[in-house]
PDB file of C-alpha atoms in Angstrom:
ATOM      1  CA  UNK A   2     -29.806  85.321  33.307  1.00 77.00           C
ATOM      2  CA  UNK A   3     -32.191  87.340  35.074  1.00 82.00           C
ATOM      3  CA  UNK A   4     -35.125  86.642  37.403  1.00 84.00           C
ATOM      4  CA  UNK A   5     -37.824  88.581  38.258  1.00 87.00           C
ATOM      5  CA  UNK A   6     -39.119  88.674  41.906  1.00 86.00           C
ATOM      6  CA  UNK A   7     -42.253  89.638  43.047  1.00 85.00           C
ATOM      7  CA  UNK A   8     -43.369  90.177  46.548  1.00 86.00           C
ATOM      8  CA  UNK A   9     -46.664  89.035  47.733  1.00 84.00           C
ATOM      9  CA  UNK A  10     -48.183  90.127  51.088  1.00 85.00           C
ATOM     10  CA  UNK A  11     -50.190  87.105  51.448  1.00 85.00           C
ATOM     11  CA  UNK A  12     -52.025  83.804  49.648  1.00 85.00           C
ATOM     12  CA  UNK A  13     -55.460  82.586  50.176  1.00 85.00           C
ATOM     13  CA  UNK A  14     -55.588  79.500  51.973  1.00 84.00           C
ATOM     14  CA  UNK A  15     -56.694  76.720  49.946  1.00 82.00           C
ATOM     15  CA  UNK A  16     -60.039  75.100  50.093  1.00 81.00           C
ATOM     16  CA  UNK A  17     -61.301  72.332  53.239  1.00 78.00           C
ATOM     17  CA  UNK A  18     -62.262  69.384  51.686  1.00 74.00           C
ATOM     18  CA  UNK A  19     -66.078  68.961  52.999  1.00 71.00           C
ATOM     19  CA  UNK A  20     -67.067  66.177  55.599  1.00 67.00           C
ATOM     20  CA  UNK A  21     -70.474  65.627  56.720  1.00 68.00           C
ATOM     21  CA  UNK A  22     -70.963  66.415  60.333  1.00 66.00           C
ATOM     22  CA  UNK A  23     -72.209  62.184  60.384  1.00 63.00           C
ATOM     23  CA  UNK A  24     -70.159  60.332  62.997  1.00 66.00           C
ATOM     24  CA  UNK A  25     -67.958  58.144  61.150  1.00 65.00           C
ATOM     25  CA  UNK A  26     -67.777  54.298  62.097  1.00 65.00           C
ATOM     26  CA  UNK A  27     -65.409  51.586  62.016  1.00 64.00           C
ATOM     27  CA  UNK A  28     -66.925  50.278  59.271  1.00 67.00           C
ATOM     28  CA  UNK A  29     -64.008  48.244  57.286  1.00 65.00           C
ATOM     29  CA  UNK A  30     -63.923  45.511  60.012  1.00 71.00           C
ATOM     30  CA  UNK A  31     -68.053  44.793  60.169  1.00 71.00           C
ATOM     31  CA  UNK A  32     -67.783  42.551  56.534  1.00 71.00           C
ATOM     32  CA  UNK A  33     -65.011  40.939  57.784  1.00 71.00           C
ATOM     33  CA  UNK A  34     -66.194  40.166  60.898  1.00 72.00           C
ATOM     34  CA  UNK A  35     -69.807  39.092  59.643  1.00 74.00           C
ATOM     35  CA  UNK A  36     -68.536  36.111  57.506  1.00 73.00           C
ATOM     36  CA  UNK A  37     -68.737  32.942  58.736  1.00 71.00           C
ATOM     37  CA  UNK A  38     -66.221  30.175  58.854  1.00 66.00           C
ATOM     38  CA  UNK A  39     -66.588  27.963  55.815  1.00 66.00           C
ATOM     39  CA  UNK A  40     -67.172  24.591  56.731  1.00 62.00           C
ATOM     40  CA  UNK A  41     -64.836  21.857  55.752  1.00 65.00           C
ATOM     41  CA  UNK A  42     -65.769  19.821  52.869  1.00 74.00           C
ATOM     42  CA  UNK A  43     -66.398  16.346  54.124  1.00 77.00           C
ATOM     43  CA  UNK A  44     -64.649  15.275  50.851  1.00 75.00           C
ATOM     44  CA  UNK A  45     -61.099  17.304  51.434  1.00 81.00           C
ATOM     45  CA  UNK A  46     -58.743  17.394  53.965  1.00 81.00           C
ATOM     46  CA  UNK A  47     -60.251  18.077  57.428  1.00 76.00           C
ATOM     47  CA  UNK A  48     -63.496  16.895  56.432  1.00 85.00           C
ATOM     48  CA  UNK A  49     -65.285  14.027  58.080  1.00 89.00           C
ATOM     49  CA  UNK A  50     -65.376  11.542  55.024  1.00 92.00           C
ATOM     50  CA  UNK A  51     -62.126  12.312  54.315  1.00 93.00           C
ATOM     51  CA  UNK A  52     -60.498  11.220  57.721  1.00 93.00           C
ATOM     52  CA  UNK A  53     -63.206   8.476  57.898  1.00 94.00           C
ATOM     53  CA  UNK A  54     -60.725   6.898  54.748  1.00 95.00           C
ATOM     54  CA  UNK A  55     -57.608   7.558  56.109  1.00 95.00           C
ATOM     55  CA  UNK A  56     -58.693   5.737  59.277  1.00 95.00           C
ATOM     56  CA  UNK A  57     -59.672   2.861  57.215  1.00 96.00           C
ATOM     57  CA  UNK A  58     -56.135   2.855  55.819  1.00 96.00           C
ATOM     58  CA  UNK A  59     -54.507   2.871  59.110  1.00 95.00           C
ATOM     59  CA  UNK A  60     -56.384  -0.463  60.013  1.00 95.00           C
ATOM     60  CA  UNK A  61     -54.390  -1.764  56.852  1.00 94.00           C
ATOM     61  CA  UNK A  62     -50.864  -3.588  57.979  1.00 91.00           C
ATOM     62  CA  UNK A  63     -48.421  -4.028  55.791  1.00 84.00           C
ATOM     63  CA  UNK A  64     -47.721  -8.009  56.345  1.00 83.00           C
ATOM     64  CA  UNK A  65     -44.169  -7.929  56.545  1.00 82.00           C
ATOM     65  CA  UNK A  66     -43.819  -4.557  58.266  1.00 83.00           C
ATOM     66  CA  UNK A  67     -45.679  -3.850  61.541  1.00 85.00           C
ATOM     67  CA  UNK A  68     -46.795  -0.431  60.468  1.00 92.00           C
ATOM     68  CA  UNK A  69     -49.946   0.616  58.798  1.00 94.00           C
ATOM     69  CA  UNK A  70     -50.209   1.988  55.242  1.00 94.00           C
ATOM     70  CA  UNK A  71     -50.425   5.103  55.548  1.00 96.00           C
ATOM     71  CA  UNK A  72     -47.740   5.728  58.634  1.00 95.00           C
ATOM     72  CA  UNK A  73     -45.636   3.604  56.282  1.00 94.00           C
ATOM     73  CA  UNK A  74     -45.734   6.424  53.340  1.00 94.00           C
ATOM     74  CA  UNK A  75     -47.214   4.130  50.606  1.00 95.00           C
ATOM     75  CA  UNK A  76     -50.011   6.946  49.974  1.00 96.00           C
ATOM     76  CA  UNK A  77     -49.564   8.928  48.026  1.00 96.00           C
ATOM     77  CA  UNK A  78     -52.967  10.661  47.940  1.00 94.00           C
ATOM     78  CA  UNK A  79     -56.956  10.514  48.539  1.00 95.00           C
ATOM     79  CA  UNK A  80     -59.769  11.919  46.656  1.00 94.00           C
ATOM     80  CA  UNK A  81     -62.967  11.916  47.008  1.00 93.00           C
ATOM     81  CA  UNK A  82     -65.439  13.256  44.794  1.00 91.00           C
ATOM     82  CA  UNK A  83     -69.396  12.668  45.144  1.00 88.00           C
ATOM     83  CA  UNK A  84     -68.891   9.442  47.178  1.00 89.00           C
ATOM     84  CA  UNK A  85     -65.940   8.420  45.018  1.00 94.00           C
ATOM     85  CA  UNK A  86     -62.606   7.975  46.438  1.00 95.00           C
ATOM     86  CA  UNK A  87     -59.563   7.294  44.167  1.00 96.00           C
ATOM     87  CA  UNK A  88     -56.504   6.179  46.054  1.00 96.00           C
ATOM     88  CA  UNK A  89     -52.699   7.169  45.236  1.00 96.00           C
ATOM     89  CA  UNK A  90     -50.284   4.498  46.201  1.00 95.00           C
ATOM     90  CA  UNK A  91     -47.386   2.517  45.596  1.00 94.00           C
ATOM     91  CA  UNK A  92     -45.660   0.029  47.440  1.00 92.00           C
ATOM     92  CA  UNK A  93     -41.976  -0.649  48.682  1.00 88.00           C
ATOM     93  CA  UNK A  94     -40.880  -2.531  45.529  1.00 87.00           C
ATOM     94  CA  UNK A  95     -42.464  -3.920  42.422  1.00 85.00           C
ATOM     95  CA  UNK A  96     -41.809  -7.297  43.556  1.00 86.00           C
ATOM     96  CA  UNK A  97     -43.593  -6.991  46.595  1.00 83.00           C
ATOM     97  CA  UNK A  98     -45.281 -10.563  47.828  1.00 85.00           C
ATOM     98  CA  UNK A  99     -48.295  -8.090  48.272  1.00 86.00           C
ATOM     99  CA  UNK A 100     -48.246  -6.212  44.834  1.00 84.00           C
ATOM    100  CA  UNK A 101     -51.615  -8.793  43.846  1.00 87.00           C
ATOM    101  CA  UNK A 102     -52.878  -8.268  46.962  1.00 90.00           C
ATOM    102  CA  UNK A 103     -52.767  -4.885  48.488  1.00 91.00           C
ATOM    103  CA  UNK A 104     -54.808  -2.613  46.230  1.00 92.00           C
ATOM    104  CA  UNK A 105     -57.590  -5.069  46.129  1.00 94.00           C
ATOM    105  CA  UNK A 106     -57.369  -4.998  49.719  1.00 94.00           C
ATOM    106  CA  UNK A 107     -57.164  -0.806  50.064  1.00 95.00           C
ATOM    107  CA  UNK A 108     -60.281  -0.799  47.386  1.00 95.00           C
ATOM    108  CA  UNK A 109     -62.475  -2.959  49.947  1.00 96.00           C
ATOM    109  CA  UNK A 110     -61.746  -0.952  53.096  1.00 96.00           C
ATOM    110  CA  UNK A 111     -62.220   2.206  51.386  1.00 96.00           C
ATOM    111  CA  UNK A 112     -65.281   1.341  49.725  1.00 95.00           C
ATOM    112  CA  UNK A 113     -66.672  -0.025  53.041  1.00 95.00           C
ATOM    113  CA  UNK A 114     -66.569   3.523  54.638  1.00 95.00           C
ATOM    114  CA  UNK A 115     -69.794   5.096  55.100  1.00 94.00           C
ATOM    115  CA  UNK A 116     -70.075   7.570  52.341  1.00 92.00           C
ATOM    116  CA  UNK A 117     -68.129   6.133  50.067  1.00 93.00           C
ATOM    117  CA  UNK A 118     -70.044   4.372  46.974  1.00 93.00           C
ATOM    118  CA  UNK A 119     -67.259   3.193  44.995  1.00 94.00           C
ATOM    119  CA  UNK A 120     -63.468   3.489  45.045  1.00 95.00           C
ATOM    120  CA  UNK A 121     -60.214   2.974  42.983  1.00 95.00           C
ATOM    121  CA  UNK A 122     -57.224   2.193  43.496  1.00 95.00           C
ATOM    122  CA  UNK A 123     -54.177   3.434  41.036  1.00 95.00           C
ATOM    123  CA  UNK A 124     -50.603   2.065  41.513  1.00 93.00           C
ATOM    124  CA  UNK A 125     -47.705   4.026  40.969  1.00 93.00           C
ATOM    125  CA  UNK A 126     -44.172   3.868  40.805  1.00 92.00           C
ATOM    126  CA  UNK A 127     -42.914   7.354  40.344  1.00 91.00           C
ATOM    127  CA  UNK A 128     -41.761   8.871  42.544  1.00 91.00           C
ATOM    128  CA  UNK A 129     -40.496   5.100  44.015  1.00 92.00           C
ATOM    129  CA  UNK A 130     -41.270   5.014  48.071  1.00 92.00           C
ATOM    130  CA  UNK A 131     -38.166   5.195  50.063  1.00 92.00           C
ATOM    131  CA  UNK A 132     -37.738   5.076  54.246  1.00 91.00           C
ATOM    132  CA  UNK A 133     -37.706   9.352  54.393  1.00 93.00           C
ATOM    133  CA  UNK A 134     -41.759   8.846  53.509  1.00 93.00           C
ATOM    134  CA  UNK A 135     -42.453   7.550  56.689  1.00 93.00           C
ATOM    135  CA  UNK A 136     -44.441   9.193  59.601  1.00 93.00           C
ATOM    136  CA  UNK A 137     -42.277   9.799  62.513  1.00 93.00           C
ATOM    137  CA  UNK A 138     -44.500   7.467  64.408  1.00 90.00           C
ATOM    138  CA  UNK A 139     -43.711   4.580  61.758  1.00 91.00           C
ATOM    139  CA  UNK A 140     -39.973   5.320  62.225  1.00 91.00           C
ATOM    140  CA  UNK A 141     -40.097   5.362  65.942  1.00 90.00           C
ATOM    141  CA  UNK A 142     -41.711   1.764  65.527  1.00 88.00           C
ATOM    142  CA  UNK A 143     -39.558   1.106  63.780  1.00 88.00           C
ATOM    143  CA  UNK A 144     -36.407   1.672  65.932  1.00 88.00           C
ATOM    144  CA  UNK A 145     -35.148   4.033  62.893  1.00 86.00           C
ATOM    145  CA  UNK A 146     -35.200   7.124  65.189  1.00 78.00           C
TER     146      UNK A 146
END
């Protein structure tokens, strides 16, 4: 195998890419930075109606526990939608004394927020409450921490 060689006594330097003399900014920031903070929905989490029903489900008591509702895990969740809430929840048993009672209960209070035009209330059984859904401040009441 043979190679050839050649010598060269020098190579032309390859050509600048061009750049306008125009100061460059720090431009990739200023979009960013311009945006404003969305404002929470008053509907979702965070939002004003939203807290306004879980507040109104704190003031409900389970009647054999001394712990509200919602501290007590039985929520399962809250929409709202156009001034309509629909309420996930179960209770601690089917044979609760309260099972007749309690969603007709939760449907008042949560209908009586301001906002709120109608609500619903859906029981459910699956997945069935257990103690580990409580708040830590329901446990503490408790005595179960």
């Amino acid at each position: 195998m043979s190679y050839d060689v050649e010598e060269v006594e020098g190579v032309a330097p390859p050509a600048k890419a061009r750049v306008e003399d125009a100061p460059r900014e720090r431009d990739y920031l200023s979009g960013f930075l311009a945006q404003k903070p969305a404002g929470d929905s008053p509907g979702e989490p965070g939002g004003a109606l939203y807290e306004a029903v879980i507040d109104a489900l704190k003031d409900i008591f389970d009647p054999e526990i001394p712990v509200n509702i919602y501290d007590l895990g039985l929520i399962y969740g809250v929409e709202i939608d156009d001034g309509h809430a629909v309420v996930m929840m179960t209770l601690t048993t089917p044979n609760c004394p309260v099972a007749e009672s309690m969603p007709g209960e939760v449907e008042l209070r949560v209908a009586s927020v301001p906002g709120i035009a109608t609500a619903d209330v859906n029981l459910i059984w699956d997945p069935p409450w257990d103690p580990q859904k409580m708040s830590d401040d329901a446990k503490l009441e408790l005595g179960m921490l």
